[in-house]
Amino acid sequence: MSVLSKNYTLNNGVEIPKLGLGTWFIDDADAADAVRAAVATGYRHIDTAQAYGNERGVGEGVRTCGVPREQLFVVSKVAAEHKTNESAAKSIDETLEKMGLDYLVMMIIHSPQPLFTTKKGHFTTFQIDIARTYPI
């Protein structure tokens, strides 16, 4: 069995492929071809981020790779500067629109940083609810 077909099972029962295609440093113009080639090789986990500037191309590759969408574990990342519920939610919607996808399996915070720190170097946290779930 190839490592490309092995998964980890998350605590919620969702399976995530052990190996994924990272798209950092892949230009948007080349991203669709890279994704299609990776999927043809057996990759089912595709990773991008708002900061990479290639979500449009990655989304095109996902949509045109010939593998049903529900068989692909597509991840993107919210840019760290989005510190409010409204800003993060808007950026997620923009990612989905750029990628031309109805859903992502996972959206994570890219290089999370606190909103601000105190004089002693501690940071203050606050609760926000930006999670939206989609069937996979």
Coordinates of C-alpha atoms in Angstrom, one line a residue:
M1 CA 0.0 0.0 0.0
S2 CA 1.4 3.4 -1.0
V3 CA 1.8 6.2 1.5
L4 CA -0.5 8.2 -0.7
S5 CA -3.4 5.9 0.2
K6 CA -2.8 5.9 3.9
N7 CA -4.8 8.2 6.2
Y8 CA -4.8 9.5 9.8
T9 CA -8.2 9.5 11.6
L10 CA -8.9 12.7 13.4
N11 CA -10.8 12.7 16.8
N12 CA -14.0 13.5 15.0
G13 CA -13.7 10.5 12.7
V14 CA -12.7 12.4 9.6
E15 CA -9.8 10.8 7.7
I16 CA -7.0 13.0 6.5
P17 CA -4.5 11.6 4.0
K18 CA -1.0 11.3 5.5
L19 CA 0.7 12.9 2.6
G20 CA -0.5 16.0 0.8
L21 CA 0.5 18.3 -2.0
G22 CA 1.8 21.6 -0.6
T23 CA 1.4 24.4 -3.1
W24 CA 3.6 27.1 -1.5
F25 CA 5.9 28.6 -4.2
I26 CA 3.7 27.3 -7.0
D27 CA 2.5 30.3 -9.2
D28 CA -1.2 30.6 -9.7
A29 CA -0.7 30.1 -13.4
D30 CA 1.0 26.7 -12.8
A31 CA -1.2 25.6 -9.8
A32 CA -3.9 23.8 -11.8
D33 CA -1.4 21.7 -13.7
A34 CA 0.4 20.8 -10.5
V35 CA -2.8 19.8 -8.8
R36 CA -3.9 17.7 -11.7
A37 CA -0.5 15.9 -11.9
A38 CA -0.5 15.3 -8.2
V39 CA -4.0 13.8 -8.2
A40 CA -3.1 11.6 -11.2
T41 CA -0.2 10.3 -9.2
G42 CA -2.5 9.5 -6.3
Y43 CA -2.5 12.5 -4.0
R44 CA -5.9 13.2 -2.4
H45 CA -4.8 15.9 0.1
I46 CA -4.3 19.4 -1.5
D47 CA -3.0 22.3 0.6
T48 CA -3.0 26.0 -0.2
A49 CA -3.4 29.3 1.6
Q50 CA -4.6 32.8 1.0
A51 CA -1.0 34.0 1.5
Y52 CA 0.2 31.8 -1.4
G53 CA -1.7 33.8 -4.0
N54 CA -2.6 30.6 -5.9
E55 CA -6.0 29.6 -4.6
R56 CA -7.7 30.3 -8.0
G57 CA -5.3 27.9 -9.8
V58 CA -5.5 25.3 -7.1
G59 CA -9.3 25.4 -7.2
E60 CA -9.2 25.0 -11.0
G61 CA -7.0 21.9 -10.6
V62 CA -9.4 20.4 -8.0
R63 CA -12.4 21.1 -10.2
T64 CA -10.8 19.6 -13.4
C65 CA -8.7 16.8 -12.1
G66 CA -11.2 14.0 -12.9
V67 CA -11.5 12.7 -9.3
P68 CA -14.9 13.3 -7.5
R69 CA -14.6 16.3 -5.2
E70 CA -15.7 14.3 -2.2
Q71 CA -12.6 12.1 -2.6
L72 CA -10.3 15.1 -2.2
F73 CA -9.2 16.6 1.2
V74 CA -8.7 20.3 0.3
V75 CA -7.3 22.7 2.9
S76 CA -6.6 26.4 2.9
K77 CA -5.5 28.8 5.5
V78 CA -7.0 32.1 6.8
A79 CA -4.3 34.8 6.7
A80 CA -3.2 35.7 10.3
E81 CA -4.2 39.3 10.0
H82 CA -7.9 38.4 10.1
K83 CA -8.6 38.9 13.8
T84 CA -12.4 39.3 13.9
N85 CA -15.3 37.0 13.2
E86 CA -16.5 39.2 10.4
S87 CA -13.1 39.5 8.7
A88 CA -12.3 35.8 9.0
A89 CA -15.7 34.8 7.6
K90 CA -15.4 37.3 4.7
S91 CA -11.9 35.9 3.9
I92 CA -13.3 32.3 3.9
D93 CA -16.1 33.3 1.5
E94 CA -13.5 35.0 -0.7
T95 CA -11.4 31.8 -0.7
L96 CA -14.3 29.6 -1.7
E97 CA -15.2 32.1 -4.5
K98 CA -11.6 32.3 -5.8
M99 CA -11.3 28.5 -5.7
G100 CA -14.7 27.9 -7.3
L101 CA -15.5 25.4 -4.6
D102 CA -18.6 24.9 -2.5
Y103 CA -16.6 23.8 0.6
L104 CA -13.2 23.0 2.0
V105 CA -12.6 20.1 4.3
M106 CA -10.4 22.2 6.6
M107 CA -9.7 25.9 7.0
I108 CA -7.0 26.7 9.4
I109 CA -5.3 29.9 10.7
H110 CA -2.0 30.6 9.0
S111 CA 0.7 31.5 11.5
P112 CA -1.8 32.5 14.3
Q113 CA -0.7 35.5 16.3
P114 CA -2.4 37.1 19.3
L115 CA -4.4 40.3 18.6
F116 CA -2.2 42.1 21.1
T117 CA 0.1 41.5 24.1
T118 CA 0.3 43.1 27.5
K119 CA 3.4 44.8 28.8
K120 CA 4.5 41.6 30.5
G121 CA 4.3 39.7 27.2
H122 CA 1.1 37.9 27.9
F123 CA -1.7 38.0 25.4
T124 CA -5.4 38.4 25.8
T125 CA -7.7 35.9 24.0
F126 CA -11.3 36.3 23.1
Q127 CA -13.9 33.8 21.9
I128 CA -15.1 33.9 18.3
D129 CA -17.2 31.5 16.4
I130 CA -16.3 31.3 12.7
A131 CA -16.8 27.6 12.2
R132 CA -19.2 26.5 9.5
T133 CA -19.5 22.8 8.8
Y134 CA -20.1 21.3 5.4
P135 CA -20.8 17.6 4.7
I136 CA -17.8 15.7 3.4

